[in-house]
Short mmCIF file of C-alpha atoms in Angstrom, two decimals:
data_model
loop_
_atom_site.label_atom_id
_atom_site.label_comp_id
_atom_site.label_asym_id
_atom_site.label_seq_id
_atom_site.Cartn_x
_atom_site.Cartn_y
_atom_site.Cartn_z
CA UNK M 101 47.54 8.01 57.09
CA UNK M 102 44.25 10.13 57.66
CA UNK M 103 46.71 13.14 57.18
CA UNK M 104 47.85 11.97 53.81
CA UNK M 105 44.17 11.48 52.42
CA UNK M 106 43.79 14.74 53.77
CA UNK M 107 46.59 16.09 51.84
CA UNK M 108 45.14 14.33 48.94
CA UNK M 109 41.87 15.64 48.98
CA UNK M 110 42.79 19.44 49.26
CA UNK M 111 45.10 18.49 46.22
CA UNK M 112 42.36 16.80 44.19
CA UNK M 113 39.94 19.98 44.50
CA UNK M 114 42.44 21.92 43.79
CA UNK M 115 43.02 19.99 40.21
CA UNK M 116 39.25 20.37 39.81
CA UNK M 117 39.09 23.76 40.11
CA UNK M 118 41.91 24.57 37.62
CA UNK M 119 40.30 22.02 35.73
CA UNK M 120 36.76 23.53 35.60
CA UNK M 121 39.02 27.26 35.14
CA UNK M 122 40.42 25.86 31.57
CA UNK M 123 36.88 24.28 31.00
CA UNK M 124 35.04 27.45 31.44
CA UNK M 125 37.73 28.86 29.14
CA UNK M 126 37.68 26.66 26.83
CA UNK M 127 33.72 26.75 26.47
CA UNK M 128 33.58 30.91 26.60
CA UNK M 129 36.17 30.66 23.52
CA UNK M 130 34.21 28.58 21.58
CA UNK M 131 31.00 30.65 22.32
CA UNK M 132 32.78 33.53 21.08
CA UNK M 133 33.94 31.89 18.21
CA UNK M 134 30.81 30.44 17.11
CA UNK M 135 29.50 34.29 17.57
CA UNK M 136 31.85 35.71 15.74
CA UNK M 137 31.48 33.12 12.89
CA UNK M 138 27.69 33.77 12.25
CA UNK M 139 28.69 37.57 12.17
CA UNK M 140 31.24 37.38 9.96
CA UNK M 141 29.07 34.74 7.64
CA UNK M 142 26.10 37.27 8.00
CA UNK M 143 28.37 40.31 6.94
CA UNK M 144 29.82 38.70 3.85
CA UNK M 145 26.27 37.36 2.58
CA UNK M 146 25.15 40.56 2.98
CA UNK M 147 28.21 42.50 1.33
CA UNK M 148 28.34 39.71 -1.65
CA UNK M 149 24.43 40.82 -2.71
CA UNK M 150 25.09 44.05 -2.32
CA UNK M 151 28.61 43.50 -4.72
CA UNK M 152 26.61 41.57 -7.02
CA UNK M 153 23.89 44.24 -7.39
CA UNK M 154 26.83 47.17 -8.17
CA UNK M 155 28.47 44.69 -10.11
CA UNK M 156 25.38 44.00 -12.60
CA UNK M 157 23.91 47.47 -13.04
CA UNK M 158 27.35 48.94 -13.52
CA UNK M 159 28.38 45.61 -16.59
CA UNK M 160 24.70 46.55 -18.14
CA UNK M 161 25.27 50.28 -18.50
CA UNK M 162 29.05 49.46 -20.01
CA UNK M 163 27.03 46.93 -22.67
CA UNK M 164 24.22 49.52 -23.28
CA UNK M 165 25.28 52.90 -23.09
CA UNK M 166 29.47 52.56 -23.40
CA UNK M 167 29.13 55.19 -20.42
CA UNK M 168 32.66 56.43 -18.68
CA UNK M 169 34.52 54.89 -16.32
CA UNK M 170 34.50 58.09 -13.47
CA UNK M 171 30.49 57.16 -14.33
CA UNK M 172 30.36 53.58 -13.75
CA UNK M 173 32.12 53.99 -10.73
CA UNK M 174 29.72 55.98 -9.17
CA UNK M 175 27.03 54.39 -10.47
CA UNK M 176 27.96 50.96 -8.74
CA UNK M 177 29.13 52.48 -5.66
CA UNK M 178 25.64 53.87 -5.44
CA UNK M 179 24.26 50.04 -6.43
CA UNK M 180 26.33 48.95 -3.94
CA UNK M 181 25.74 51.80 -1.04
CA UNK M 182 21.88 51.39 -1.80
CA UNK M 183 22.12 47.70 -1.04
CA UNK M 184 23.87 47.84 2.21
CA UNK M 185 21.89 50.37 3.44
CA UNK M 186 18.72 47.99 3.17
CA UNK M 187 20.60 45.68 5.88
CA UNK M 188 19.02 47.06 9.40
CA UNK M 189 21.64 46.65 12.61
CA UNK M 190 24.68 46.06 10.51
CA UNK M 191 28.13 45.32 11.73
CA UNK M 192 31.48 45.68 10.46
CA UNK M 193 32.02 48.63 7.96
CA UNK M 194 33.51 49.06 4.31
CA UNK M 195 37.28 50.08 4.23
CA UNK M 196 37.46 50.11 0.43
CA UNK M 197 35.82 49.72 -2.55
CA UNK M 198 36.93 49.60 -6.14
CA UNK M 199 35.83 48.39 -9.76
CA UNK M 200 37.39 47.28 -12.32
CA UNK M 201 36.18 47.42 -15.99
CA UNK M 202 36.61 45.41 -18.71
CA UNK M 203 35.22 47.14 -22.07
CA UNK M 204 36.53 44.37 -24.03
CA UNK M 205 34.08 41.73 -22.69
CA UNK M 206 31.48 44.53 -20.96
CA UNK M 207 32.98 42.91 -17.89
CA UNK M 208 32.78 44.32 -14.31
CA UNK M 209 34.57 43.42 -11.53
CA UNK M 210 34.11 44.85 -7.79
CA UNK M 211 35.97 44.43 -4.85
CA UNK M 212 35.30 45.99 -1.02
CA UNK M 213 37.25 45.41 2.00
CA UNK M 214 35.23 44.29 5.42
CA UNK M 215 36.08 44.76 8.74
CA UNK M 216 34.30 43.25 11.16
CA UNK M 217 35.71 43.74 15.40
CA UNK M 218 35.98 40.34 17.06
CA UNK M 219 33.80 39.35 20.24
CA UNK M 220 36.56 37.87 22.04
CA UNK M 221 39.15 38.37 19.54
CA UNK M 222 42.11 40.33 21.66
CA UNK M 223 42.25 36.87 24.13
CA UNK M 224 43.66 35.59 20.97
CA UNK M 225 45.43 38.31 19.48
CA UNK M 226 42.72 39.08 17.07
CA UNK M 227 41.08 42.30 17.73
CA UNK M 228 39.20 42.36 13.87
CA UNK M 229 38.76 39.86 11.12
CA UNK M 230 39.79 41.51 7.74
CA UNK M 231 39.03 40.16 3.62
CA UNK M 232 38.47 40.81 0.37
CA UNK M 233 35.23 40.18 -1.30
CA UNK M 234 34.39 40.75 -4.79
CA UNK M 235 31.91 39.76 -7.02
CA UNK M 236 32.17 39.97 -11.35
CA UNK M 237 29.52 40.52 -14.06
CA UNK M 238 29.18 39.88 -17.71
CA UNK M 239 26.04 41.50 -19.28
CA UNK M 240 25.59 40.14 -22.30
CA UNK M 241 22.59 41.64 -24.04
CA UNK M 242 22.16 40.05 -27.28
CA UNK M 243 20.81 42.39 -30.25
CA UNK M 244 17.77 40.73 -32.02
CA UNK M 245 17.37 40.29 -36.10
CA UNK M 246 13.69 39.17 -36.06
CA UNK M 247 11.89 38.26 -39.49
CA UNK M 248 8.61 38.05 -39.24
CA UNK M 249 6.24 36.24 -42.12
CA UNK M 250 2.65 37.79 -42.31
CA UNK M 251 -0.16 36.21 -44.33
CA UNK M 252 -1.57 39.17 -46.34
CA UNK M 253 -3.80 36.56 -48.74
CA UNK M 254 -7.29 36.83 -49.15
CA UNK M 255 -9.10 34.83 -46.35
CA UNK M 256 -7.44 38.32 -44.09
CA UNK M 257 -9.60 40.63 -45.44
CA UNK M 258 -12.19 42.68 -43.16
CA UNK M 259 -11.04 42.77 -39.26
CA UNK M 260 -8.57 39.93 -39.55
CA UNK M 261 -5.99 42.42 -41.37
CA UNK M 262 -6.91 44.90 -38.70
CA UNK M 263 -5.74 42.45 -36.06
CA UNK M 264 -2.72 41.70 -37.27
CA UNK M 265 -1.46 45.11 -37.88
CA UNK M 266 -2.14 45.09 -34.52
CA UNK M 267 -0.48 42.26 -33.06
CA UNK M 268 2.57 42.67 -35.27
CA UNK M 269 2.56 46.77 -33.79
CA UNK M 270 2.14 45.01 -30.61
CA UNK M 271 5.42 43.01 -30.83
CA UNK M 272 7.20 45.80 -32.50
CA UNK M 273 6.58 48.13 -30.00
CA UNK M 274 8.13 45.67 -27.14
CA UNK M 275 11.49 44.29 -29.50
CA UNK M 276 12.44 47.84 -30.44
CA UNK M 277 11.56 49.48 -27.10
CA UNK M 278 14.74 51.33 -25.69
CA UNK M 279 13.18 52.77 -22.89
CA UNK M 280 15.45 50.72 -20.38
CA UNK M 281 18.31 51.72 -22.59
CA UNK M 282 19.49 51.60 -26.03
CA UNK M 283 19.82 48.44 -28.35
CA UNK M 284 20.33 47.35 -32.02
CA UNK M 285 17.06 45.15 -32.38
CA UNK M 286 15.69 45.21 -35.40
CA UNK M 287 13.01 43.60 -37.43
CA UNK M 288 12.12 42.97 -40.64
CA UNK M 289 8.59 41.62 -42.36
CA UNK M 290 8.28 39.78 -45.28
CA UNK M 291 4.19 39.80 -46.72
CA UNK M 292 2.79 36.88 -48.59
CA UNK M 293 -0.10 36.31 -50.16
CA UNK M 294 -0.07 34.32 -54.13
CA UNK M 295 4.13 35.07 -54.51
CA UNK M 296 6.12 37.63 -52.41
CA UNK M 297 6.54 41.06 -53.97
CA UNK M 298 10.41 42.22 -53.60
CA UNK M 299 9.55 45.21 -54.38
CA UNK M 300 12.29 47.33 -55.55
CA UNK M 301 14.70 44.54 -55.09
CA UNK M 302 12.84 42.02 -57.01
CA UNK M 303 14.97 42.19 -60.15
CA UNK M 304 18.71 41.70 -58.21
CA UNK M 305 16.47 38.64 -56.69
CA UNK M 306 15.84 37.05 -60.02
CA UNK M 307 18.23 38.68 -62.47
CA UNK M 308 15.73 39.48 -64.54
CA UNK M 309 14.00 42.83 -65.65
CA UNK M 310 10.11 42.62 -64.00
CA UNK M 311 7.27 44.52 -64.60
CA UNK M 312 6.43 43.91 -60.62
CA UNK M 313 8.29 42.67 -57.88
CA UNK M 314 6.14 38.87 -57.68
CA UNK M 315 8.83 36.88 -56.81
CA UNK M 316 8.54 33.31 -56.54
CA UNK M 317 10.99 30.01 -55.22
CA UNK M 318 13.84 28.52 -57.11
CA UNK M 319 15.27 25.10 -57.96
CA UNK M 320 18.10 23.00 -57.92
CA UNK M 321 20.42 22.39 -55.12
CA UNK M 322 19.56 25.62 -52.76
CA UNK M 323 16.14 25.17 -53.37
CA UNK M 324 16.01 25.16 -49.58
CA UNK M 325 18.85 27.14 -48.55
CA UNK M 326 19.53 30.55 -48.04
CA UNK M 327 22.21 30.83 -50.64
CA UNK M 328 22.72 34.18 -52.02
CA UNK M 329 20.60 35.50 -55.20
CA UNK M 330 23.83 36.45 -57.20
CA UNK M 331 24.72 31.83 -56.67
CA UNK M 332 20.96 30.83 -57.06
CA UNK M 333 18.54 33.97 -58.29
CA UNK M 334 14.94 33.30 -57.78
CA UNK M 335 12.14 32.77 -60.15
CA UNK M 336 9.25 34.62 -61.39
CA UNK M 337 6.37 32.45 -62.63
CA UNK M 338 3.17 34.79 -61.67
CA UNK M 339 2.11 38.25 -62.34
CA UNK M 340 -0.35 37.75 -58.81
CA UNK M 341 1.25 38.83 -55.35
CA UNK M 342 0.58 41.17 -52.45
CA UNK M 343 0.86 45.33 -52.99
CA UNK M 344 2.70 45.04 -49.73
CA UNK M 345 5.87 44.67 -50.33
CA UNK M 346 9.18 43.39 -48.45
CA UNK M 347 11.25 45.50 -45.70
CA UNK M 348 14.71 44.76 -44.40
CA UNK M 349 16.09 44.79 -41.17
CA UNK M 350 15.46 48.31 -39.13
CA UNK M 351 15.70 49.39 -35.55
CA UNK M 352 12.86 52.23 -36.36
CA UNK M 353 10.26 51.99 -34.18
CA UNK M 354 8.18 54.24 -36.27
CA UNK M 355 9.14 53.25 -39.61
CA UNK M 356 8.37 49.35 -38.80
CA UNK M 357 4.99 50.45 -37.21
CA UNK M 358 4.39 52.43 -40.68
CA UNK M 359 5.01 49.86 -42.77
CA UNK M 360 2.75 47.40 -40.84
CA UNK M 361 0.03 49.85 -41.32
CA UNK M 362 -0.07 49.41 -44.94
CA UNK M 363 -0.42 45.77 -45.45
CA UNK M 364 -3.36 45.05 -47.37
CA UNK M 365 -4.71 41.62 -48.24
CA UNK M 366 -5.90 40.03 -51.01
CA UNK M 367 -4.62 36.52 -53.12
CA UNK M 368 -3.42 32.67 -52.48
CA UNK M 369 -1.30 31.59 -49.80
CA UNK M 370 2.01 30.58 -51.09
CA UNK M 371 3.49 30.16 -47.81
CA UNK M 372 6.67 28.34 -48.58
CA UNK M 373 7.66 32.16 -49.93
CA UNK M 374 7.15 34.15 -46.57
CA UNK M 375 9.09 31.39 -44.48
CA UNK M 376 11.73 31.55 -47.23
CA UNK M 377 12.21 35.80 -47.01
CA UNK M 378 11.75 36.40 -43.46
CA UNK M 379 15.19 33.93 -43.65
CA UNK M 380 16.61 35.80 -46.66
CA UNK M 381 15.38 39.16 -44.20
CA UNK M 382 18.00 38.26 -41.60
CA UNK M 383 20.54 35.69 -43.26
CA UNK M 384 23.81 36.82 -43.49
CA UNK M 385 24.51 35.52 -47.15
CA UNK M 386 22.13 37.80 -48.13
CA UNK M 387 24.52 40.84 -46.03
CA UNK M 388 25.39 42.48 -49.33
CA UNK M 389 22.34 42.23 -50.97
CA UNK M 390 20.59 44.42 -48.58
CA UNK M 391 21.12 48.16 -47.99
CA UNK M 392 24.27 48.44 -45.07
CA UNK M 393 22.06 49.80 -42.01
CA UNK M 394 20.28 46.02 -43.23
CA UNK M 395 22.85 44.02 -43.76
CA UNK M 396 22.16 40.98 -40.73
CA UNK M 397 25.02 39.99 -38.28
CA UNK M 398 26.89 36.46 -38.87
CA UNK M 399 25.74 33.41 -37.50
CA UNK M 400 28.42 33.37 -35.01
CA UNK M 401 27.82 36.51 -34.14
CA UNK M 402 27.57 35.90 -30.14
CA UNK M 403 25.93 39.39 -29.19
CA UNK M 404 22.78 38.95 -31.71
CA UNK M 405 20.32 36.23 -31.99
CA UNK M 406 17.86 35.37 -35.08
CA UNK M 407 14.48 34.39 -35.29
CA UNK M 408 11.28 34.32 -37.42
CA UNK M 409 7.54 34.10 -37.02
CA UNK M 410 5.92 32.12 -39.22
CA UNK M 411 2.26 33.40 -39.34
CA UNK M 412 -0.52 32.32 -41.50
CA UNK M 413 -4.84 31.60 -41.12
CA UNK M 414 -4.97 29.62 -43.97
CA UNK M 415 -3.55 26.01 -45.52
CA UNK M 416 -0.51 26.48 -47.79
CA UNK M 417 -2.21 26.08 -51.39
CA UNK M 418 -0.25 27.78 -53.98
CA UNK M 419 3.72 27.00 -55.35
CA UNK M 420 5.33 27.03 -58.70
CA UNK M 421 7.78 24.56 -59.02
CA UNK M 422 6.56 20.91 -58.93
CA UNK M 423 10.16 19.54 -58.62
CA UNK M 424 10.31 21.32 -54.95
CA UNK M 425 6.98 19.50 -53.96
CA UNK M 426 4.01 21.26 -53.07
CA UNK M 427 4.01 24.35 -50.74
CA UNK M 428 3.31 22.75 -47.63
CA UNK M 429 6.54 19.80 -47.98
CA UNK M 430 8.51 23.22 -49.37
CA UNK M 431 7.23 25.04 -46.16
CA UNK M 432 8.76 21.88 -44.02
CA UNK M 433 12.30 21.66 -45.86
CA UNK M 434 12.76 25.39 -45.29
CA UNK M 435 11.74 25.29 -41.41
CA UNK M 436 14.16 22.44 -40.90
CA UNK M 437 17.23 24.50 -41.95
CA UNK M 438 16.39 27.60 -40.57
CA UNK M 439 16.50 25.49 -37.48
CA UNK M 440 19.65 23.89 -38.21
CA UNK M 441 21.34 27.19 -39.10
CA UNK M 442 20.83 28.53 -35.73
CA UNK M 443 17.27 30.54 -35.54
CA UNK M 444 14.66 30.25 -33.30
CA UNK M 445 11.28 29.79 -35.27
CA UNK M 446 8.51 30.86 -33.40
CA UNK M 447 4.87 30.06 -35.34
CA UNK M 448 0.99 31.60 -35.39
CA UNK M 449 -2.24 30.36 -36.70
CA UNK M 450 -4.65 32.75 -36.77
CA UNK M 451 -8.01 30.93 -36.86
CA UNK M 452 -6.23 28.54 -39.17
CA UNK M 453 -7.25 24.79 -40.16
CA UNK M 454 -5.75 21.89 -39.11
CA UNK M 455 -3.61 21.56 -41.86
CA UNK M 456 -1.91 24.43 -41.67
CA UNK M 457 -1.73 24.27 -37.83
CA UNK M 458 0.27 20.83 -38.39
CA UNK M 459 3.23 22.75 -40.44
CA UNK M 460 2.97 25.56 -37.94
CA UNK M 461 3.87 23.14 -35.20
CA UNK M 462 6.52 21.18 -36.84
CA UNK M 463 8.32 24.21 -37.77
CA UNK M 464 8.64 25.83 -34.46
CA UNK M 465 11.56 25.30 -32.66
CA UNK M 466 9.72 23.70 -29.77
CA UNK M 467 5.93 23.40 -28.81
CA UNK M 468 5.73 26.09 -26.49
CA UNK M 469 7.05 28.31 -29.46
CA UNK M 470 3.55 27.47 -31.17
CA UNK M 471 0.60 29.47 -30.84
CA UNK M 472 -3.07 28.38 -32.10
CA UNK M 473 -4.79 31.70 -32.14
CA UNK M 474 -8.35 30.79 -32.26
CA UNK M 475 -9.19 35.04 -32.00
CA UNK M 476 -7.91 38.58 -32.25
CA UNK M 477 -7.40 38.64 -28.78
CA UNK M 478 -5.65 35.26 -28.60
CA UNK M 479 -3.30 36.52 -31.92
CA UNK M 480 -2.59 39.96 -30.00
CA UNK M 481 -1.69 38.20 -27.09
CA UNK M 482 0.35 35.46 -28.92
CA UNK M 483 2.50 37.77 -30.31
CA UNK M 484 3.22 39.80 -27.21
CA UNK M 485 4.25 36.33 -25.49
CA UNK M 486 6.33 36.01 -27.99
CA UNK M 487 7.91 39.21 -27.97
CA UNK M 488 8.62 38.72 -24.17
CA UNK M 489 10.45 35.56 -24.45
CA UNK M 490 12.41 37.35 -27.49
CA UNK M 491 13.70 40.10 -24.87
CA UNK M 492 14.48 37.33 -22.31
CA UNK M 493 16.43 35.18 -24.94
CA UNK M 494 18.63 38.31 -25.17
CA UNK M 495 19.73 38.79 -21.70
CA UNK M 496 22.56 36.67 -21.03
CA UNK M 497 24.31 37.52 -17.73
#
């Protein structure tokens, strides 16, 4: 009997031991998988940024500069080298990588192969883990068709003027930058004062011969619309408005800059006419009324965006037709359907009363697009702010 326990116990540690073998396996396996699967996830983390980086710079130089395919190759391979590089004590390595582009959309899609060597991977028959990552890009830079309404009246005479030439140069200089590469922004200003001079396209406005461009609103059922001249011509009921005089939508830097230089004050403040042309400036009913390098984008249009500035220091005094209501309910109707047609209104008092700061506010398209200058400085920097968020509304990616 003691023999057979004997027996017995020899077998038992023997069961243990092969027991505690497959244990020990078992527990060295899943330390080596565990290893490998925080290298692998730390290789394809890194490899995804660096995919996304080459996949971005190469979609915004297809959108901007329409450069070459042989070109955008390199240039995200060098995105995407660059990247990698950064990581310090990297494993794995690259087998392939390859791009493909999609002018169509300005689409970009990249792909690399990673091979990372297992820790314990030939126990298992896997000496390497092997996939496909890839990342895509849509850079969607929007071209912008800004109007912007400038009070030119009377109460902007002496340094006020000064300041907005400025400020408006200020903004200009941002919107139409191309320094990080080419775009179709353009602007276009529409000066008020008593009426709004049309200058040289003051008659097809009206349909009537003038002896100055003093253009002024119309009646009936577009009062408040942006319908066409040729369906609804404007009126003409004063021989007072601003010398400076209307210009349509251009991408040139200088020429903008220019003709902010020569705005010149003096008159009323018929305000309901500047909100009224910087939307005629950049409405696309108006496409054919304006020279073709002019001529703004349709609403639908998904790579541009509209907006105006609505700027004034003074309370809305001055309108012509009694039927449309005075200029400051005028000044309301109009910002309510620029809004519903799709534009961003951004607005600017400039030392202004409280009257005039209530319109201001209720016709931007949300507070923080209102901007109660109470100084140059403050205007200057209002209209830089805006500018900013104007080239960050654009970039869709």
């Amino acid at each position: 009997m003691i023999g057979l326990f004997g027996r017995f116990g020899k077998d038992a540690r023997g069961s243990i031991a092969t027991i505690f073998g497959l244990t020990v396996f078992v527990l060295l396996a899943s330390s080596g998988i565990a290893i490998d699967f925080s290298r692998i996830n730390r290789l394809t983390t890194r490899v995804n940024a660096s995919l996304d980086a080459a996949a971005l710079a190469a979609a915004r130089e297809l959108r901007l500069s329409g450069t070459p395919d042989g070109e955008l190759r390199a240039l995200a391979e060098s995105y995407f080298d660059a990247n990698l590089r950064q990581v310090t004590n990297m494993e794995g390595r690259i087998d392939r990588f390859s791009i493909v582009i999609n002018r169509e959309k300005s689409a970009i899609t990249v792909s690399a192969d990673v091979v990372l060597p297992t820790t314990i991977g030939s126990v298992f028959n896997l000496g390497e883990y092997r996939t496909t990552l890839s990342a895509s890009s849509i850079y969607s830079a929007r071209d912008i068709e800004l109007g912007m309404m400038l009070d030119v009246s009377g109460s902007m005479a002496g340094s006020k003027i000064q300041s907005l030439r400025d400020a408006a140069k200020d903004l200009t200089q941002i919107v139409l930058d191309d320094t990080h590469g080419p775009s179709m922004n353009k602007i276009a200003i529409a000066p008020y004062s008593s009426a709004v001079n049309a200058g040289t396209y003051a008659e097809s406005a009206t349909g009537v011969r003038l002896s100055n461009g003093c253009v002024t609103e119309r009646t009936g059922a577009q009062a408040f619309t942006d319908a066409d001249p040729v369906s609804a011509p404007l009126k003409r009921k004063t021989s007072l408005c601003t010398r400076s005089t209307i210009f349509p939508l251009s991408n040139d830097l200088t020429a903008v800059k220019s003709k902010i230089d020569t705005l010149i004050d003096g008159g009323a403040t018929a305000g309901h006419l500047g909100i009224a042309w910087a939307w005629y400036l950049i409405s696309p009913k108006w496409a054919s009324f304006w020279p073709s390098a002019s001529a703004p984008r349709t609403y639908d249009d998904r790579e541009a965006m509209k907006a105006v500035i609505i700027m004034t220091d003074g309370e809305f005094n001055t309108s012509y037709e009694k039927s449309n209501g005075d200029s400051a309910q005028q000044s309301l109707k109009l910002c309510a359907n620029i809004k519903s047609s799709g534009i961003t209104v951004f607005s600017v008092g400039f030392e202004a009363p409280n009257a005039a700061l209530t319109i201001l506010n209720q016709c931007a398209s949300k507070s923080s697009y209102f901007f109660d200058a109470r100084n140059s400085a403050e205007l200057r920097d209002a209209f830089r702010r805006i500018a900013n968020e104007l080239t960050g509304l654009r970039l869709t990616m």
